[in-house]
Short mmCIF file of C-alpha atoms and ligand atoms in Angstrom, two decimals:
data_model
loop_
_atom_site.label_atom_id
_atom_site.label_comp_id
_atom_site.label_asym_id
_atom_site.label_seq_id
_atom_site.Cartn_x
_atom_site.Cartn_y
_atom_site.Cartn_z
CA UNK A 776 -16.59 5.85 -23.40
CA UNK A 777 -13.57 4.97 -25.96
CA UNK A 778 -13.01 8.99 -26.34
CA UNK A 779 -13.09 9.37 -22.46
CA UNK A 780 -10.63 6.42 -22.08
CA UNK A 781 -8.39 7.75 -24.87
CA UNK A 782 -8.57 11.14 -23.46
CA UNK A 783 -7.28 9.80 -19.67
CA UNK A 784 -4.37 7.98 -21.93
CA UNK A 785 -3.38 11.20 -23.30
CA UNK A 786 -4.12 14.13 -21.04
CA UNK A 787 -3.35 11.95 -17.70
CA UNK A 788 -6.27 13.88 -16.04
CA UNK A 789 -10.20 14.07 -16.21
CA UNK A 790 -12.63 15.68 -14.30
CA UNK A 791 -14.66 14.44 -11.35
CA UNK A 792 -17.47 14.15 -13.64
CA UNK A 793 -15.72 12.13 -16.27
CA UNK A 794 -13.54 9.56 -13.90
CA UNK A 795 -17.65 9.33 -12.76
CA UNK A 796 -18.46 8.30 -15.64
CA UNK A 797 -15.87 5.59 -16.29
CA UNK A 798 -16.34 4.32 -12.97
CA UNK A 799 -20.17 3.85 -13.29
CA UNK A 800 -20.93 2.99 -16.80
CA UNK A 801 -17.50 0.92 -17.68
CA UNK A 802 -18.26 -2.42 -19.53
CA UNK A 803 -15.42 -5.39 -19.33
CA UNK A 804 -14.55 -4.52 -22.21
CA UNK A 805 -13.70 -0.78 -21.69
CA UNK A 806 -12.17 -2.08 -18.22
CA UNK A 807 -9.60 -4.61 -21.10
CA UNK A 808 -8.87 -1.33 -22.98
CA UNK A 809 -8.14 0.40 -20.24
CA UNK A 810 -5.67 -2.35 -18.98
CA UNK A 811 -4.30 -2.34 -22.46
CA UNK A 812 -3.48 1.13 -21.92
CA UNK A 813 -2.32 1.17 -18.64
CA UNK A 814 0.14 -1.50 -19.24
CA UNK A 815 1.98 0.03 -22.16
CA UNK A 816 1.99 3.16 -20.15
CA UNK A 817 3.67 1.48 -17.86
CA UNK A 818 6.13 -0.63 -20.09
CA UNK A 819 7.07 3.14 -21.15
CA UNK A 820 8.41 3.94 -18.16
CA UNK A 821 9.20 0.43 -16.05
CA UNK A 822 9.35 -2.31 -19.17
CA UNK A 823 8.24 -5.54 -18.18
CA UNK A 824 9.96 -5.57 -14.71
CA UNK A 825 7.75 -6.16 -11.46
CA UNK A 826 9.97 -4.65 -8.44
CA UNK A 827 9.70 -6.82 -5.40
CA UNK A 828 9.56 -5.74 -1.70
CA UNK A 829 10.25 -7.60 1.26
CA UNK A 830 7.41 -7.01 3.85
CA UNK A 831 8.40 -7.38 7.49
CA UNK A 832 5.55 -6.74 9.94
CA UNK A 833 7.21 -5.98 12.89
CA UNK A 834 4.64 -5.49 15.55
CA UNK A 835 0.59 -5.96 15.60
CA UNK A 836 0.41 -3.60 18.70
CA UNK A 837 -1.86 -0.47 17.66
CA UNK A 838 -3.01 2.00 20.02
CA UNK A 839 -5.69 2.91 17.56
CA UNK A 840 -8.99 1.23 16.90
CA UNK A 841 -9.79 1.64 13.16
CA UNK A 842 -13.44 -0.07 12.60
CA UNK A 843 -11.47 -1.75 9.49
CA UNK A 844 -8.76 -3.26 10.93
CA UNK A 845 -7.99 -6.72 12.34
CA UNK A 846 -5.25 -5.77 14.83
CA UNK A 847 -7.09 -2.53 16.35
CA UNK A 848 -7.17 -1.93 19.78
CA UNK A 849 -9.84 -3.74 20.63
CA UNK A 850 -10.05 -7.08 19.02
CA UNK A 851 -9.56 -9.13 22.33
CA UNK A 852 -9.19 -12.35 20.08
CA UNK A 853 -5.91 -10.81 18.41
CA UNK A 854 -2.81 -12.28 19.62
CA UNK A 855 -0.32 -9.87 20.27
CA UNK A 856 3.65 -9.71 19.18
CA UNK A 857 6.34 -7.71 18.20
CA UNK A 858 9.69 -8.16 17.01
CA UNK A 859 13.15 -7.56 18.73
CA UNK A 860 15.28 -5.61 16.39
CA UNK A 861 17.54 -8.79 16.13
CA UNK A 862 14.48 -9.96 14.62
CA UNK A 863 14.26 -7.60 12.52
CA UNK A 864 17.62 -7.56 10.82
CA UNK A 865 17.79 -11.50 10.77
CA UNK A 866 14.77 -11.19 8.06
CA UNK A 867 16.83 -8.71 6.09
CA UNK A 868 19.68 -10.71 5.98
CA UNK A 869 17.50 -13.46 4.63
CA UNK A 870 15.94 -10.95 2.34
CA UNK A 871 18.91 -9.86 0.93
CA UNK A 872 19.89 -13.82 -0.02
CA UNK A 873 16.98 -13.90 -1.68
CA UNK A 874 17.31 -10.76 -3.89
CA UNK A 875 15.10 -8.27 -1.82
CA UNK A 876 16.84 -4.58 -2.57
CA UNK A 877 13.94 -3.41 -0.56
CA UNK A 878 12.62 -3.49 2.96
CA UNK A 879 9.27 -2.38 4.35
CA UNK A 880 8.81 -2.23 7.47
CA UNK A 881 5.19 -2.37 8.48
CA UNK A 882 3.29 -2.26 11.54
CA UNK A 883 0.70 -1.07 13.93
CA UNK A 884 1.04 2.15 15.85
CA UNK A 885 3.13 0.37 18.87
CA UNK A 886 5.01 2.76 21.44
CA UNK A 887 7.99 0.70 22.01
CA UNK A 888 8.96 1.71 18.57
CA UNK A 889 10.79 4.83 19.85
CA UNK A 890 12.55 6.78 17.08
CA UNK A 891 15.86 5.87 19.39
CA UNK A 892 14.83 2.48 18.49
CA UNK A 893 13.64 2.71 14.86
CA UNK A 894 16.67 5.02 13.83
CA UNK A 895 18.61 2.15 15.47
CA UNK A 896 16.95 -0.44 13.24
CA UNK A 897 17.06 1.41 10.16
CA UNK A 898 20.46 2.24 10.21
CA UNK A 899 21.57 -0.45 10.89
CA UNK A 900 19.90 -2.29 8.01
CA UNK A 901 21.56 0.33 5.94
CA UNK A 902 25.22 -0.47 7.22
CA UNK A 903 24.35 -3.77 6.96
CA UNK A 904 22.65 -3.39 3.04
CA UNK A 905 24.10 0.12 1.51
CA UNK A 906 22.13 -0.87 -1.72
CA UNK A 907 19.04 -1.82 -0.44
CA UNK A 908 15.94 0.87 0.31
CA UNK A 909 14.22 0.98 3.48
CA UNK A 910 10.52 1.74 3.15
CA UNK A 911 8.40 2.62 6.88
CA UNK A 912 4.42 1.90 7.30
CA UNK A 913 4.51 2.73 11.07
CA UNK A 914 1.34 5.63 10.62
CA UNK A 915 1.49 8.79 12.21
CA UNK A 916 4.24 10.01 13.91
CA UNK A 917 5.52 13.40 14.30
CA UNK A 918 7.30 15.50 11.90
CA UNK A 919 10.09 15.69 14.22
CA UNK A 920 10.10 11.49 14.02
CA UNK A 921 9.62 11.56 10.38
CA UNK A 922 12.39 13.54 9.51
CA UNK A 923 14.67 11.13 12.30
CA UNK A 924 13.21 8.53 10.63
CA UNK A 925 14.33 10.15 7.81
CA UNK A 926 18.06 11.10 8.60
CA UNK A 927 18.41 7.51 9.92
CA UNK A 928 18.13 6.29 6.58
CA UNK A 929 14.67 5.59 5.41
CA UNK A 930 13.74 6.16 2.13
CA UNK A 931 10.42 5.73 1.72
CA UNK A 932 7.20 5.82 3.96
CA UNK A 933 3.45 4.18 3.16
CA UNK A 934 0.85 5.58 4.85
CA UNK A 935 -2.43 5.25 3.01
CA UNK A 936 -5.00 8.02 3.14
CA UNK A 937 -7.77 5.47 3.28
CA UNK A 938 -10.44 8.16 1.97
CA UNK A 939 -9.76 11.36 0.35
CA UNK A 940 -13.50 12.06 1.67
CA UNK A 941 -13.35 13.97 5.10
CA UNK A 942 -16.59 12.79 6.20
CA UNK A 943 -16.00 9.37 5.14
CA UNK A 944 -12.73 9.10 6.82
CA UNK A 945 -15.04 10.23 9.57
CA UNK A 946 -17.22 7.13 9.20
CA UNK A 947 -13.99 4.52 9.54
CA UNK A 948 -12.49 6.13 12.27
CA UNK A 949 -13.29 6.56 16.36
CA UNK A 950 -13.28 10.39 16.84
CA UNK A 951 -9.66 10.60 18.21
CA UNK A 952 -8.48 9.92 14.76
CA UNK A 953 -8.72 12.94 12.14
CA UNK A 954 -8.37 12.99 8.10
CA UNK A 955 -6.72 16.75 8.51
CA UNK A 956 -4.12 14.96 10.84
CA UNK A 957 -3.31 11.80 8.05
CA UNK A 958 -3.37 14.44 5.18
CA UNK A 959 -0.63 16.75 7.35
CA UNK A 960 1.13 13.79 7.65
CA UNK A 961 1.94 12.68 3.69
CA UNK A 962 2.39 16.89 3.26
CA UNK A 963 5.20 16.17 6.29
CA UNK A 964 6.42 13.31 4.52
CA UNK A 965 6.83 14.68 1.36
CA UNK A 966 8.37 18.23 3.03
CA UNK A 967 11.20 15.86 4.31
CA UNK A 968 12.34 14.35 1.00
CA UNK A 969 10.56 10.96 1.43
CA UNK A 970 9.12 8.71 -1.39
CA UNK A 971 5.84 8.86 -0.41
CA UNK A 972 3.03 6.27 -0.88
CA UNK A 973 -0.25 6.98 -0.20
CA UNK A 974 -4.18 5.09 -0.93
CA UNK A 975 -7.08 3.31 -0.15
CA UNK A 976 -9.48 0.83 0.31
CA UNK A 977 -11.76 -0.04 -2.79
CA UNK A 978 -15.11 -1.27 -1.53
CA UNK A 979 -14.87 0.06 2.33
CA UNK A 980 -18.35 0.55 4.19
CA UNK A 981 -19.84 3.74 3.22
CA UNK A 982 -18.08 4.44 0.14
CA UNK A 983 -19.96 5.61 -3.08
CA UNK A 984 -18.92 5.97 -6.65
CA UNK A 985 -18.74 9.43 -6.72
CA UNK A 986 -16.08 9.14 -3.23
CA UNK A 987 -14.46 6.84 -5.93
CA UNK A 988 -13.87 9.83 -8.53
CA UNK A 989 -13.01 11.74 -5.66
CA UNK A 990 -9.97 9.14 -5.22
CA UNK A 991 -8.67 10.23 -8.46
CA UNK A 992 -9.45 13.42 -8.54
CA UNK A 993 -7.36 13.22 -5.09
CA UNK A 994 -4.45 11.30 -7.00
CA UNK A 995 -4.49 13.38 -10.06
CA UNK A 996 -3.62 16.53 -7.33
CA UNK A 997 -1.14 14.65 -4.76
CA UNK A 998 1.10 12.48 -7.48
CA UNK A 999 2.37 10.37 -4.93
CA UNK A 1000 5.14 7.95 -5.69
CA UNK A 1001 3.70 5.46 -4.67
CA UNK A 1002 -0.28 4.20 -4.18
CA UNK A 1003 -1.84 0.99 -2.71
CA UNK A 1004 -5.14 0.28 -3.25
CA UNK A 1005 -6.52 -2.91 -2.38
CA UNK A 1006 -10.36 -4.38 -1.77
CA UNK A 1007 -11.94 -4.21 1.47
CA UNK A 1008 -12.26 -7.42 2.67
CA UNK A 1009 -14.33 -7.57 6.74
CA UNK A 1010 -12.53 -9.32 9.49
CA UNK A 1011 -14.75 -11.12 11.66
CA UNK A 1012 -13.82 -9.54 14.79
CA UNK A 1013 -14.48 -5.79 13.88
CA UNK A 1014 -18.05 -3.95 13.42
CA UNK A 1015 -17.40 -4.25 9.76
CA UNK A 1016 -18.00 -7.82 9.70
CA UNK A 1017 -20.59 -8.39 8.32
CA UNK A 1018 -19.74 -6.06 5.21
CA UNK A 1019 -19.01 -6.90 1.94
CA UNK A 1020 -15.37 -7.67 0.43
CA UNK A 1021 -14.86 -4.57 -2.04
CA UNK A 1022 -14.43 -5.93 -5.78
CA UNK A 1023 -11.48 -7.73 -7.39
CA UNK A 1024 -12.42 -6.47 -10.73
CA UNK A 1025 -13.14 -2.52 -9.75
CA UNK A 1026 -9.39 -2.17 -7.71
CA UNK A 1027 -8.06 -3.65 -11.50
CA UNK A 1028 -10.21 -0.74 -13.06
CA UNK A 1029 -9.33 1.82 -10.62
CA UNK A 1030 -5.55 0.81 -11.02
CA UNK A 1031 -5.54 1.31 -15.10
CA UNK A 1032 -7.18 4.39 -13.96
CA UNK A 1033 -4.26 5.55 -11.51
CA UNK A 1034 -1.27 4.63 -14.05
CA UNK A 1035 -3.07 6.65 -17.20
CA UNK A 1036 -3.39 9.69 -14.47
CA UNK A 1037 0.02 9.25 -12.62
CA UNK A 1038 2.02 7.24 -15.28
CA UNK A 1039 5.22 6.92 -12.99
CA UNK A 1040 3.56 6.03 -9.84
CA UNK A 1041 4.71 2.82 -8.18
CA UNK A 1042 1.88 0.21 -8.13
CA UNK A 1043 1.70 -2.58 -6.25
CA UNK A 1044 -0.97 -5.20 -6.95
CA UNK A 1045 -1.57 -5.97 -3.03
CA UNK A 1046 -2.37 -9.18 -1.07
CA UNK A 1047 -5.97 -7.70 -0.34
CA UNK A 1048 -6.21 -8.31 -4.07
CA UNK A 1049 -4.66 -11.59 -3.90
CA UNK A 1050 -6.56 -12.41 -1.36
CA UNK A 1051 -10.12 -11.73 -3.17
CA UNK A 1052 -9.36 -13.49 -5.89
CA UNK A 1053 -6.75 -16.69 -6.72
CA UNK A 1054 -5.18 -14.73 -9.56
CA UNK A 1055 -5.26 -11.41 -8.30
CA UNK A 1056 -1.84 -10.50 -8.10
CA UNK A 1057 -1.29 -11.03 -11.71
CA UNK A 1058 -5.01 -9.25 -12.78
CA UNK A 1059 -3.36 -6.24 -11.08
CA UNK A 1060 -0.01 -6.55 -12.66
CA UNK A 1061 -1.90 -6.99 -16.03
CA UNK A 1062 -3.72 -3.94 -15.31
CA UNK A 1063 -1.06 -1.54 -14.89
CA UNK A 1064 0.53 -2.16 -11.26
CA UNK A 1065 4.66 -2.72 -11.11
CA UNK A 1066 5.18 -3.60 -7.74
CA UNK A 1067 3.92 -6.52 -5.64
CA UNK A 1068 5.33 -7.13 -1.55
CA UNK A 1069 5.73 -11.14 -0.94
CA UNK A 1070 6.01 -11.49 3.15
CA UNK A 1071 9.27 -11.11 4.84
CA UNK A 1072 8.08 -11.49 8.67
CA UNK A 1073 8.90 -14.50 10.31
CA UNK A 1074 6.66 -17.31 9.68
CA UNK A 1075 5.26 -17.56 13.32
CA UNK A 1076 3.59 -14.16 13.24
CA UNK A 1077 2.65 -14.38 9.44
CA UNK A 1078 -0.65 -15.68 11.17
CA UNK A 1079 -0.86 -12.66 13.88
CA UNK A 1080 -0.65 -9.74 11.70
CA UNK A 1081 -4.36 -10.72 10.34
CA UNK A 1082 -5.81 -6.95 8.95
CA UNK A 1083 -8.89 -9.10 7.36
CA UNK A 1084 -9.72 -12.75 7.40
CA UNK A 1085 -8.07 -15.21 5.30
CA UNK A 1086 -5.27 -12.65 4.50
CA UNK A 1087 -2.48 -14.55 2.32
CA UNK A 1088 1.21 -14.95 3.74
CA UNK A 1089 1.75 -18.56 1.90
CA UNK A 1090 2.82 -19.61 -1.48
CA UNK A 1091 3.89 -16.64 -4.33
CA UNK A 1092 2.97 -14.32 -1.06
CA UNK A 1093 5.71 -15.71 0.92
CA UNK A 1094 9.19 -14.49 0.41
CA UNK A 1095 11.01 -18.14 0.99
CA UNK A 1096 8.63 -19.01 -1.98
CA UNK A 1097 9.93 -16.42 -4.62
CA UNK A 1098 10.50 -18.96 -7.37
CA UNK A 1099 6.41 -19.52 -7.41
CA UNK A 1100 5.80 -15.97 -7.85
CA UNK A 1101 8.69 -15.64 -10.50
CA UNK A 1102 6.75 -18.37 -12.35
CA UNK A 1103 3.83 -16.96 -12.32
CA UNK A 1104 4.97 -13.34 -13.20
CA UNK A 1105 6.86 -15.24 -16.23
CA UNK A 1106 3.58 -16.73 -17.56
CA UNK A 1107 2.26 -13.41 -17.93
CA UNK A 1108 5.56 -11.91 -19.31
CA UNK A 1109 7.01 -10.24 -16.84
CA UNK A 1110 10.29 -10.44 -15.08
CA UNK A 1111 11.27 -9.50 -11.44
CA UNK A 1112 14.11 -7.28 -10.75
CA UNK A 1113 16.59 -6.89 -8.22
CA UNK A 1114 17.43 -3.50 -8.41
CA UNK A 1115 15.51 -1.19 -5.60
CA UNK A 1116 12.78 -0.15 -7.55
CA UNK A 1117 12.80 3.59 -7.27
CA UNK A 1118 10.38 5.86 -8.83
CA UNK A 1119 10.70 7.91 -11.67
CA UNK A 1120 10.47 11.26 -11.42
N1 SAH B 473 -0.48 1.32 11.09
C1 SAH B 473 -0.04 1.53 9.73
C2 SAH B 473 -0.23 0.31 8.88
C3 SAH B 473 -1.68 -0.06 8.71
S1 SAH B 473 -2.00 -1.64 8.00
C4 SAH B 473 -0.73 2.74 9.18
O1 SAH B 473 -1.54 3.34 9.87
O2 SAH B 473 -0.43 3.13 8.06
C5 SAH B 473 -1.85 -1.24 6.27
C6 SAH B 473 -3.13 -1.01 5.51
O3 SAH B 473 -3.96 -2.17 5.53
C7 SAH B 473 -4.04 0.07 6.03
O4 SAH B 473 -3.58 1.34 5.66
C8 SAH B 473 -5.38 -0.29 5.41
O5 SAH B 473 -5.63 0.43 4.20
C9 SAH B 473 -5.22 -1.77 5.08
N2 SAH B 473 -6.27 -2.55 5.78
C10 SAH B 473 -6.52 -2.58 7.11
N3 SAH B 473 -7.63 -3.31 7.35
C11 SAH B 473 -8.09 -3.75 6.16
C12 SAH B 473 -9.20 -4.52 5.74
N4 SAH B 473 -10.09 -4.99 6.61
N5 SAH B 473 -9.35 -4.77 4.42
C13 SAH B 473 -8.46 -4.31 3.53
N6 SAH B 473 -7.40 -3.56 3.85
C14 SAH B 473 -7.21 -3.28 5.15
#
């Protein structure tokens, strides 16, 4: 197992049968060496700096109906909102006070955002904040939008694969929605000049190990510049209920994994994973991610945009509450920056 690890650490890359076998047959402390690994790999390119990003969720409309997914279509019990651009820059402008260089704006797939209106918002935050990023989660859109999107201003765009496994994706999904069709999409993304981010749920219904190794192998090919991968965790008003929570311990593996394959990838260690487990956020950071996304919306739809139940938007989640998370970044000895956190290519 040592020479496996070792050989990840130095070639970046394994085959399907070897990321298999780390995957399966890992003991805690192979998972520690492999965090020891990932995290000087990381201090190689980053140091000890944690970039910061400013999440504003700016609508919890979707048209689509993900089984996974608290605000789908058709969760009756979801309280629907979305914010007015005004909104939208007033939470920048706070960001910006409080150091954010970067904004994401994340949301469901909602049809008032027109790309008349996003280009509007986005530029706007970019007149407003010339040296501050502006990152989109908004799904799929055209590549006609994307590119807009694109010449508007935005810099970067998340849009998680969810499975690199076809049939899997399959399994997740109602029929209207296609894995060819999210794939296209990050190929569009990238075509256009975007930082892209894609990733995936650790622990989602259906998944096996070996999808797992597919993951990587799927990484090891794409090199996005940026990956989130969080735990599953069921939200009571979906079919996937009465699932499971995927594994706090197994995203921390999987993201030593991803910085030994992709060593300049942006990493966030995501509120799924501080969600699963009280010191999640800094488990991820000490395995290997760089990035983590404290909540930006407004505090009277923190509550609304629920993707799974008991999602975290309070304490060293919340952006107002910076100083917690600074602390607690500090006791494991890293510092948060205020630059805009780009990748390195
Ligand atoms: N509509 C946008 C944003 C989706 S929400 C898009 O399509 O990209 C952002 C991410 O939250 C999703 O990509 C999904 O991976 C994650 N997510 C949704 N439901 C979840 C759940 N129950 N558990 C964990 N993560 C979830």
């Amino acid at each position: 197992m040592r020479k496996l690890i070792d050989k990840l650490a130095k070639k970046h890359s394994l085959c399907r049968s070897e990321y298999l076998e780390i995957i399966k047959n890992a003991t805690c402390a192979d998972a520690a060496y492999l965090a020891a690994l990932a995290r000087a790999e990381k201090e190689k390119h980053y140091g000890k700096e944690v970039f910061i990003r400013g999440l504003i969720e700016v609508s919890n409309i979707c048209k689509n109906d993900c089984y996974y997914c608290g605000i789908r279509k058709s969760n009756q019990n979801c309280e629907r909102y979305r914010l007015a651009e005004e909104e939208i820059l007033e939470c920048c402008n706070a960001g910006y006070e409080l150091g954010f260089r970067t904004f994401v704006l994340q949301g469901g797939e909602d049809a008032y955002f027109t790309d008349e209106r996003l280009c509007s918002i986005v530029s706007k935050i970019k007149e407003a904040h010339s040296d501050c990023a502006v990152t989109l989660s908004l799904g799929e859109r055209t590549f006609e939008s994307y590119k807009r999107l694109y010449d508007a201003g935005a810099d970067r765009y998340l849009l998680r694969h969810e499975t690199a496994t076809k049939t899997h994706y399959e399994k997740l999904h109602p029929e209207n929605l296609s894995w060819d069709k999210r794939m296209e999409c990050l190929e569009n993304l990238r075509k256009i000049g975007y930082q892209v981010g894609c990733g995936f749920m650790v622990g989602s219904p259906y998944q096996s190990v070996e999808m797992l190794a597919d993951e990587l192998v799927f990484i090891e090919k794409f090199k996005p510049d940026m990956c989130g991968i969080g735990p599953f965790i069921p939200h009571k008003d979906t079919e996937f209920s009465g699932f499971c929570a995927g594994s706090a311990t197994l995203t921390c593996m999987l993201l030593s994994m991803i910085r030994l394959i992709h060593p300049t990838v942006l990493l966030p260690a995501t509120t799924a994973l501080g969600t699963v487990s009280d010191d999640g956020r800094e488990r991820g950071i000490l395995s290997g991610a760089n990035v983590v996304m404290p909540n930006l919306s407004p505090v009277s739809v923190r509550k609304k945009y629920m993707l799974y139940d008991n999602k975290l938007s309070s304490g060293a989640e919340s952006a107002e509450e910076l100083d917690k998370l600074k602390q607690k970044l500090a006791a494991i000895g890293c510092t948060v920056t205020a630059n805009r956190g780009d990748v390195k290519r």
